[in-house]
Coordinates of N, CA, C and O in Angstrom, one line a residue:
M1 N -9.7 102.0 -27.4 CA -8.3 102.1 -27.7 C -7.5 101.6 -26.6 O -7.7 102.0 -25.4
N2 N -6.6 100.7 -26.8 CA -5.8 100.1 -25.8 C -4.4 100.8 -25.7 O -3.6 100.6 -26.6
K3 N -4.2 101.6 -24.6 CA -2.9 102.3 -24.5 C -2.0 101.4 -23.6 O -2.4 100.9 -22.5
T4 N -0.8 101.3 -24.0 CA 0.2 100.5 -23.2 C 0.7 101.4 -22.1 O 1.1 102.6 -22.3
K5 N 0.7 100.9 -20.9 CA 1.2 101.7 -19.7 C 2.7 101.8 -19.8 O 3.4 100.8 -20.1
K6 N 3.2 103.0 -19.5 CA 4.7 103.2 -19.5 C 5.1 103.3 -18.1 O 4.4 103.9 -17.2
Y7 N 6.3 102.8 -17.8 CA 6.9 102.8 -16.4 C 8.1 103.7 -16.4 O 9.0 103.6 -17.2
K8 N 8.2 104.5 -15.3 CA 9.4 105.3 -15.1 C 10.5 104.4 -14.7 O 10.3 103.4 -14.0
L9 N 11.7 104.7 -15.1 CA 12.9 103.9 -14.8 C 13.1 104.0 -13.3 O 13.0 105.0 -12.7
K10 N 13.5 102.8 -12.7 CA 13.7 102.7 -11.3 C 15.1 103.2 -10.8 O 15.2 103.7 -9.7
L11 N 16.0 103.2 -11.7 CA 17.4 103.6 -11.4 C 17.8 104.8 -12.3 O 17.1 105.1 -13.3
D12 N 18.8 105.5 -11.8 CA 19.4 106.6 -12.6 C 20.4 106.1 -13.6 O 21.2 105.2 -13.2
Y13 N 20.4 106.6 -14.8 CA 21.3 106.1 -15.8 C 22.0 107.3 -16.5 O 21.5 108.4 -16.6
T14 N 23.3 107.1 -16.9 CA 24.0 108.1 -17.7 C 23.5 108.1 -19.1 O 22.7 107.3 -19.5
A15 N 23.9 109.1 -19.8 CA 23.4 109.3 -21.2 C 23.8 108.0 -22.0 O 23.0 107.6 -22.9
E16 N 25.0 107.5 -21.8 CA 25.4 106.3 -22.6 C 24.6 105.1 -22.2 O 24.2 104.3 -23.1
E17 N 24.3 104.9 -20.9 CA 23.4 103.8 -20.5 C 22.0 103.9 -21.0 O 21.4 102.9 -21.5
L18 N 21.5 105.2 -21.1 CA 20.1 105.4 -21.6 C 20.1 105.0 -23.1 O 19.2 104.4 -23.6
K19 N 21.2 105.4 -23.8 CA 21.3 105.0 -25.2 C 21.3 103.5 -25.4 O 20.6 103.0 -26.3
E20 N 22.0 102.8 -24.6 CA 22.0 101.3 -24.6 C 20.6 100.8 -24.3 O 20.2 99.8 -24.9
L21 N 20.0 101.3 -23.3 CA 18.6 100.8 -23.0 C 17.7 101.0 -24.1 O 16.9 100.1 -24.4
K22 N 17.8 102.1 -24.9 CA 16.9 102.3 -26.0 C 17.2 101.3 -27.1 O 16.3 100.8 -27.8
E23 N 18.5 100.9 -27.2 CA 18.9 99.9 -28.3 C 18.4 98.5 -28.0 O 18.3 97.7 -28.9
L24 N 18.2 98.2 -26.7 CA 17.7 96.9 -26.3 C 16.5 96.4 -27.1 O 16.4 95.3 -27.6
R25 N 15.6 97.4 -27.3 CA 14.3 97.0 -28.0 C 14.6 96.6 -29.4 O 13.8 95.8 -30.0
V26 N 15.6 97.2 -30.0 CA 15.9 96.9 -31.4 C 16.5 95.5 -31.6 O 16.2 94.8 -32.5
H27 N 17.2 95.1 -30.6 CA 18.0 93.8 -30.7 C 17.3 92.6 -30.0 O 17.7 91.5 -30.3
Y28 N 16.4 92.8 -29.1 CA 15.8 91.7 -28.3 C 14.3 91.7 -28.3 O 13.7 92.8 -28.3
F29 N 13.7 90.5 -28.3 CA 12.3 90.3 -28.1 C 12.1 89.8 -26.7 O 10.9 89.8 -26.2
S30 N 13.1 89.2 -26.1 CA 13.0 88.6 -24.8 C 13.8 89.4 -23.8 O 15.1 89.5 -23.9
P31 N 13.2 89.9 -22.7 CA 14.0 90.6 -21.7 C 15.1 89.7 -21.0 O 16.2 90.1 -20.7
M32 N 14.8 88.4 -20.9 CA 15.7 87.5 -20.3 C 17.0 87.3 -21.1 O 18.1 87.2 -20.6
N33 N 16.8 87.2 -22.4 CA 17.9 87.2 -23.3 C 18.8 88.4 -23.3 O 20.0 88.4 -23.3
A34 N 18.1 89.6 -23.1 CA 18.8 90.8 -23.0 C 19.7 90.8 -21.7 O 20.9 91.2 -21.7
V35 N 19.1 90.4 -20.6 CA 19.8 90.4 -19.3 C 21.0 89.4 -19.4 O 22.1 89.8 -19.0
Q36 N 20.7 88.3 -20.0 CA 21.8 87.3 -20.1 C 22.9 87.8 -21.0 O 24.1 87.7 -20.6
D37 N 22.6 88.5 -22.1 CA 23.7 89.0 -22.9 C 24.5 90.1 -22.3 O 25.7 90.3 -22.4
I38 N 23.7 91.0 -21.5 CA 24.4 92.1 -20.8 C 25.4 91.5 -19.8 O 26.5 92.0 -19.7
L39 N 25.0 90.5 -19.1 CA 25.8 89.9 -18.1 C 27.0 89.2 -18.7 O 28.1 89.0 -18.1
N40 N 26.9 88.7 -19.9 CA 28.0 88.0 -20.6 C 28.9 89.0 -21.4 O 29.9 88.5 -22.0
V41 N 28.6 90.2 -21.4 CA 29.4 91.2 -22.3 C 30.9 91.3 -21.9 O 31.8 91.0 -22.6
G42 N 31.1 91.7 -20.6 CA 32.5 91.9 -20.2 C 33.0 93.2 -20.7 O 32.5 93.8 -21.7
T43 N 33.9 93.8 -20.1 CA 34.5 95.1 -20.4 C 35.1 95.1 -21.8 O 35.9 94.3 -22.1
G44 N 34.6 96.0 -22.6 CA 35.2 96.2 -24.0 C 34.8 95.2 -25.0 O 35.4 95.1 -26.1
N45 N 33.8 94.4 -24.7 CA 33.5 93.3 -25.6 C 32.1 93.3 -26.2 O 31.7 92.4 -26.8
G46 N 31.4 94.4 -26.1 CA 30.1 94.4 -26.7 C 29.4 95.7 -26.7 O 29.8 96.7 -26.2
P47 N 28.2 95.7 -27.4 CA 27.5 97.0 -27.6 C 26.8 97.5 -26.3 O 26.4 98.6 -26.2
F48 N 26.7 96.7 -25.3 CA 26.0 97.1 -24.0 C 27.0 97.1 -22.9 O 26.7 96.8 -21.7
E49 N 28.2 97.5 -23.1 CA 29.3 97.6 -22.2 C 28.9 98.5 -21.0 O 29.3 98.2 -19.8
N50 N 28.3 99.6 -21.2 CA 28.0 100.6 -20.1 C 26.9 100.0 -19.2 O 27.0 100.1 -18.0
L51 N 25.9 99.2 -19.7 CA 25.0 98.6 -18.9 C 25.6 97.5 -18.1 O 25.3 97.2 -16.9
W52 N 26.6 96.7 -18.7 CA 27.3 95.7 -18.0 C 28.1 96.3 -16.8 O 28.0 95.8 -15.7
S53 N 28.8 97.4 -17.1 CA 29.5 98.1 -16.0 C 28.6 98.5 -14.9 O 29.0 98.4 -13.7
K54 N 27.5 99.1 -15.2 CA 26.5 99.5 -14.2 C 26.1 98.3 -13.4 O 26.1 98.4 -12.1
Y55 N 25.7 97.3 -14.0 CA 25.2 96.1 -13.3 C 26.2 95.5 -12.4 O 26.0 95.1 -11.3
S56 N 27.5 95.4 -13.0 CA 28.5 94.7 -12.2 C 29.0 95.5 -11.0 O 29.5 95.0 -10.0
A57 N 28.7 96.9 -11.0 CA 29.1 97.7 -9.9 C 28.0 98.0 -8.9 O 28.2 98.5 -7.8
M58 N 26.8 97.5 -9.2 CA 25.6 97.9 -8.3 C 25.5 97.0 -7.1 O 26.0 95.9 -7.1
N59 N 24.8 97.5 -6.1 CA 24.5 96.7 -4.9 C 23.4 95.7 -5.3 O 22.6 95.9 -6.2
V60 N 23.4 94.6 -4.5 CA 22.5 93.5 -4.7 C 21.1 94.0 -4.7 O 20.2 93.6 -5.4
E61 N 20.8 95.0 -3.8 CA 19.5 95.6 -3.6 C 18.9 96.2 -4.9 O 17.7 96.4 -5.0
D62 N 19.8 96.7 -5.8 CA 19.4 97.4 -7.0 C 19.2 96.4 -8.2 O 18.8 96.9 -9.2
E63 N 19.6 95.2 -8.0 CA 19.6 94.3 -9.2 C 18.2 94.1 -9.7 O 18.0 94.1 -10.9
F64 N 17.2 93.9 -8.9 CA 15.9 93.7 -9.3 C 15.4 94.9 -10.1 O 14.7 94.8 -11.1
D65 N 15.6 96.1 -9.6 CA 15.2 97.4 -10.3 C 15.9 97.4 -11.6 O 15.3 97.9 -12.6
C66 N 17.2 97.1 -11.7 CA 17.8 97.1 -13.0 C 17.2 96.1 -14.0 O 17.0 96.5 -15.2
M67 N 16.9 94.9 -13.5 CA 16.2 93.9 -14.4 C 14.8 94.4 -14.8 O 14.4 94.2 -16.0
A68 N 14.1 95.1 -13.9 CA 12.8 95.6 -14.3 C 13.0 96.7 -15.3 O 12.2 96.7 -16.3
D69 N 14.0 97.5 -15.2 CA 14.2 98.6 -16.2 C 14.5 97.9 -17.6 O 14.0 98.4 -18.6
I70 N 15.4 96.9 -17.6 CA 15.7 96.2 -18.8 C 14.5 95.6 -19.4 O 14.2 95.6 -20.6
N71 N 13.7 94.9 -18.6 CA 12.4 94.3 -19.1 C 11.5 95.4 -19.7 O 11.0 95.2 -20.8
N72 N 11.3 96.5 -19.1 CA 10.5 97.5 -19.6 C 11.1 98.1 -20.9 O 10.3 98.5 -21.8
A73 N 12.4 98.2 -21.0 CA 13.0 98.8 -22.2 C 12.8 97.8 -23.4 O 12.4 98.3 -24.5
V74 N 13.0 96.6 -23.2 CA 12.8 95.6 -24.2 C 11.3 95.5 -24.7 O 11.0 95.4 -25.8
M75 N 10.4 95.6 -23.7 CA 9.0 95.4 -24.0 C 8.4 96.7 -24.5 O 7.2 96.8 -24.9
G76 N 9.2 97.8 -24.5 CA 8.7 99.1 -25.0 C 7.8 99.8 -24.0 O 7.1 100.7 -24.4
T77 N 7.9 99.5 -22.7 CA 7.0 100.1 -21.7 C 7.8 101.0 -20.8 O 7.3 101.5 -19.8
A78 N 9.1 101.2 -21.1 CA 9.9 102.1 -20.2 C 9.8 103.6 -20.7 O 9.8 103.8 -21.9
K79 N 9.6 104.5 -19.8 CA 9.7 105.9 -20.0 C 11.2 106.3 -20.0 O 11.7 106.5 -18.9
I80 N 11.8 106.3 -21.1 CA 13.2 106.7 -21.1 C 13.3 108.2 -21.4 O 12.9 108.7 -22.4
P81 N 13.8 108.9 -20.4 CA 13.8 110.4 -20.4 C 14.9 110.9 -21.4 O 15.9 110.3 -21.6
N82 N 14.5 112.0 -22.0 CA 15.5 112.8 -22.8 C 15.8 114.0 -21.9 O 14.9 114.8 -21.7
K83 N 17.0 114.0 -21.4 CA 17.3 115.2 -20.5 C 17.4 116.4 -21.4 O 18.1 116.4 -22.4
L84 N 16.7 117.4 -20.9 CA 16.6 118.7 -21.7 C 17.4 119.8 -21.1 O 17.6 119.8 -19.9
Y85 N 18.0 120.6 -22.0 CA 18.8 121.7 -21.5 C 18.4 123.0 -22.2 O 17.8 123.0 -23.3
I86 N 18.8 124.1 -21.6 CA 18.7 125.4 -22.2 C 20.1 126.0 -22.3 O 21.0 125.5 -21.6
V87 N 20.3 126.9 -23.2 CA 21.6 127.6 -23.3 C 21.4 128.9 -22.5 O 20.6 129.8 -22.9
H88 N 22.1 129.1 -21.4 CA 22.0 130.2 -20.5 C 23.4 130.9 -20.3 O 24.2 130.3 -19.7
D89 N 23.5 132.1 -20.8 CA 24.7 132.9 -20.5 C 24.5 133.6 -19.2 O 23.8 134.6 -19.2
T90 N 25.1 133.1 -18.2 CA 24.9 133.7 -16.8 C 25.6 135.0 -16.7 O 25.2 135.8 -15.8
N91 N 26.5 135.4 -17.5 CA 27.2 136.7 -17.4 C 26.2 137.8 -17.8 O 26.2 138.9 -17.3
T92 N 25.3 137.5 -18.8 CA 24.4 138.5 -19.3 C 22.9 138.2 -18.9 O 22.0 138.9 -19.3
N93 N 22.8 137.0 -18.3 CA 21.5 136.4 -18.0 C 20.6 136.3 -19.2 O 19.4 136.6 -19.2
S94 N 21.2 135.9 -20.4 CA 20.5 135.7 -21.6 C 20.4 134.3 -21.9 O 21.2 133.4 -21.5
V95 N 19.3 133.9 -22.7 CA 19.1 132.6 -23.1 C 18.8 132.6 -24.6 O 18.4 133.6 -25.2
I96 N 18.9 131.4 -25.2 CA 18.5 131.2 -26.6 C 17.0 131.0 -26.6 O 16.5 130.1 -25.9
Y97 N 16.2 131.8 -27.4 CA 14.8 131.6 -27.5 C 14.5 131.6 -29.0 O 15.3 131.8 -29.9
H98 N 13.2 131.2 -29.3 CA 12.8 131.1 -30.7 C 12.1 132.4 -31.1 O 11.1 132.8 -30.5
D99 N 12.6 133.1 -32.1 CA 12.1 134.4 -32.6 C 11.0 133.9 -33.6 O 11.3 133.5 -34.7
D100 N 9.7 134.0 -33.2 CA 8.6 133.6 -34.1 C 8.5 134.4 -35.3 O 8.1 133.9 -36.4
I101 N 8.8 135.7 -35.2 CA 8.6 136.6 -36.4 C 9.6 136.3 -37.5 O 9.2 136.2 -38.7
N102 N 10.8 136.0 -37.1 CA 11.8 135.7 -38.1 C 12.1 134.2 -38.3 O 13.0 133.8 -39.0
N103 N 11.4 133.4 -37.5 CA 11.6 132.0 -37.5 C 13.0 131.6 -37.3 O 13.6 130.8 -38.2
K104 N 13.7 132.0 -36.3 CA 15.1 131.7 -36.0 C 15.3 131.7 -34.5 O 14.6 132.2 -33.7
L105 N 16.5 131.1 -34.1 CA 16.9 131.2 -32.8 C 17.7 132.4 -32.5 O 18.4 132.9 -33.4
D106 N 17.5 133.0 -31.4 CA 18.1 134.3 -31.1 C 18.4 134.4 -29.6 O 17.9 133.5 -28.8
W107 N 19.2 135.3 -29.1 CA 19.5 135.6 -27.7 C 18.6 136.6 -27.2 O 18.3 137.6 -27.8
G108 N 18.2 136.5 -25.9 CA 17.4 137.5 -25.2 C 17.4 137.3 -23.7 O 17.9 136.2 -23.2
P109 N 17.0 138.3 -23.0 CA 17.0 138.2 -21.5 C 16.1 137.1 -21.0 O 15.0 137.0 -21.4
L110 N 16.6 136.4 -20.0 CA 15.8 135.3 -19.4 C 14.5 135.8 -18.8 O 13.5 135.1 -18.9
T111 N 14.5 137.0 -18.3 CA 13.3 137.5 -17.6 C 12.2 137.8 -18.6 O 11.1 138.0 -18.3
F112 N 12.6 137.9 -19.9 CA 11.6 138.3 -20.9 C 11.2 137.2 -21.9 O 10.1 137.2 -22.4
Y113 N 12.1 136.3 -22.2 CA 11.9 135.2 -23.2 C 11.9 133.9 -22.6 O 12.6 133.6 -21.6
R114 N 11.0 133.0 -23.1 CA 11.0 131.6 -22.7 C 12.1 130.8 -23.5 O 12.1 130.8 -24.8
P115 N 13.1 130.2 -22.8 CA 14.2 129.6 -23.5 C 13.7 128.3 -24.3 O 12.8 127.6 -23.9
V116 N 14.4 128.0 -25.4 CA 14.2 126.8 -26.1 C 14.9 125.7 -25.4 O 16.0 125.8 -24.9
T117 N 14.2 124.5 -25.3 CA 14.8 123.3 -24.7 C 15.1 122.3 -25.8 O 14.4 122.1 -26.7
R118 N 16.3 121.7 -25.6 CA 16.8 120.6 -26.5 C 17.6 119.7 -25.7 O 18.1 120.0 -24.6
T119 N 17.9 118.5 -26.3 CA 18.9 117.6 -25.6 C 20.3 118.2 -25.8 O 20.6 119.0 -26.6
K120 N 21.2 117.7 -24.9 CA 22.6 118.2 -24.9 C 23.2 118.0 -26.3 O 23.8 118.8 -26.9
E121 N 22.9 116.8 -26.9 CA 23.5 116.4 -28.2 C 23.0 117.4 -29.3 O 23.8 117.8 -30.1
E122 N 21.7 117.7 -29.2 CA 21.1 118.6 -30.2 C 21.8 120.0 -30.1 O 22.1 120.6 -31.1
W123 N 22.0 120.5 -28.9 CA 22.6 121.8 -28.7 C 24.1 121.8 -29.3 O 24.5 122.7 -29.9
L124 N 24.8 120.7 -28.9 CA 26.2 120.6 -29.3 C 26.3 120.5 -30.8 O 27.4 120.9 -31.4
E125 N 25.3 119.9 -31.5 CA 25.4 119.8 -33.0 C 25.2 121.2 -33.6 O 25.8 121.5 -34.6
I126 N 24.4 122.0 -32.9 CA 24.2 123.4 -33.4 C 25.5 124.2 -33.2 O 26.0 124.8 -34.1
N127 N 26.1 124.1 -32.0 CA 27.4 124.8 -31.7 C 28.0 124.2 -30.5 O 27.5 124.4 -29.4
P128 N 29.2 123.6 -30.7 CA 29.9 123.0 -29.5 C 30.3 124.0 -28.5 O 30.5 123.6 -27.3
A129 N 30.4 125.3 -28.8 CA 30.7 126.3 -27.8 C 29.6 126.5 -26.8 O 29.9 127.2 -25.8
Y130 N 28.4 126.0 -27.0 CA 27.3 126.1 -26.1 C 27.6 125.3 -24.8 O 26.9 125.5 -23.8
E131 N 28.4 124.3 -24.9 CA 28.5 123.3 -23.8 C 28.7 123.9 -22.4 O 28.0 123.6 -21.5
P132 N 29.6 124.9 -22.2 CA 29.7 125.5 -20.8 C 28.5 126.3 -20.4 O 28.3 126.5 -19.2
M133 N 27.6 126.6 -21.3 CA 26.4 127.4 -21.0 C 25.1 126.5 -20.8 O 24.1 127.0 -20.5
L134 N 25.3 125.2 -21.1 CA 24.1 124.3 -21.0 C 23.7 124.2 -19.5 O 24.5 124.0 -18.6
E135 N 22.4 124.3 -19.3 CA 21.8 124.2 -18.0 C 20.6 123.3 -18.1 O 19.7 123.4 -18.9
R136 N 20.6 122.2 -17.3 CA 19.6 121.2 -17.3 C 18.3 121.7 -16.8 O 18.2 122.5 -15.8
V137 N 17.2 121.4 -17.5 CA 15.9 121.8 -17.1 C 15.2 120.6 -16.5 O 15.4 119.4 -16.9
E138 N 14.5 120.8 -15.4 CA 13.8 119.7 -14.7 C 12.8 119.1 -15.6 O 12.1 119.8 -16.3
D139 N 12.6 117.8 -15.5 CA 11.5 117.1 -16.3 C 10.2 117.6 -15.9 O 9.9 117.9 -14.8

């Protein structure tokens, strides 16, 4: 079985930039065409505006890393992280955990329960009021 090697992104990206990196694979078969189109976007003129802004603001030393990340995104070899969060009420030191008996999400003390991890977007879809309690979990 031939497994394709995945490469960690060389630069840090915002959530919007990560979303655009994921989209590159859908729209391009050639990494060079993707780079060319990103450079030609301009502010407010295209679907990859955030990547263009990042590229145009970066130091020359980071350009190769950015192009390598774009190459890996288009070729499907990039490890594009999903940043995960827990909902943590620091006032009560409670977290949202999965109640296996009743098959539902519930609140419980952090010291006793393992918190459920989800992306920020997934938590906000459940309840936008969770936003101030979201705490990023290390990868």
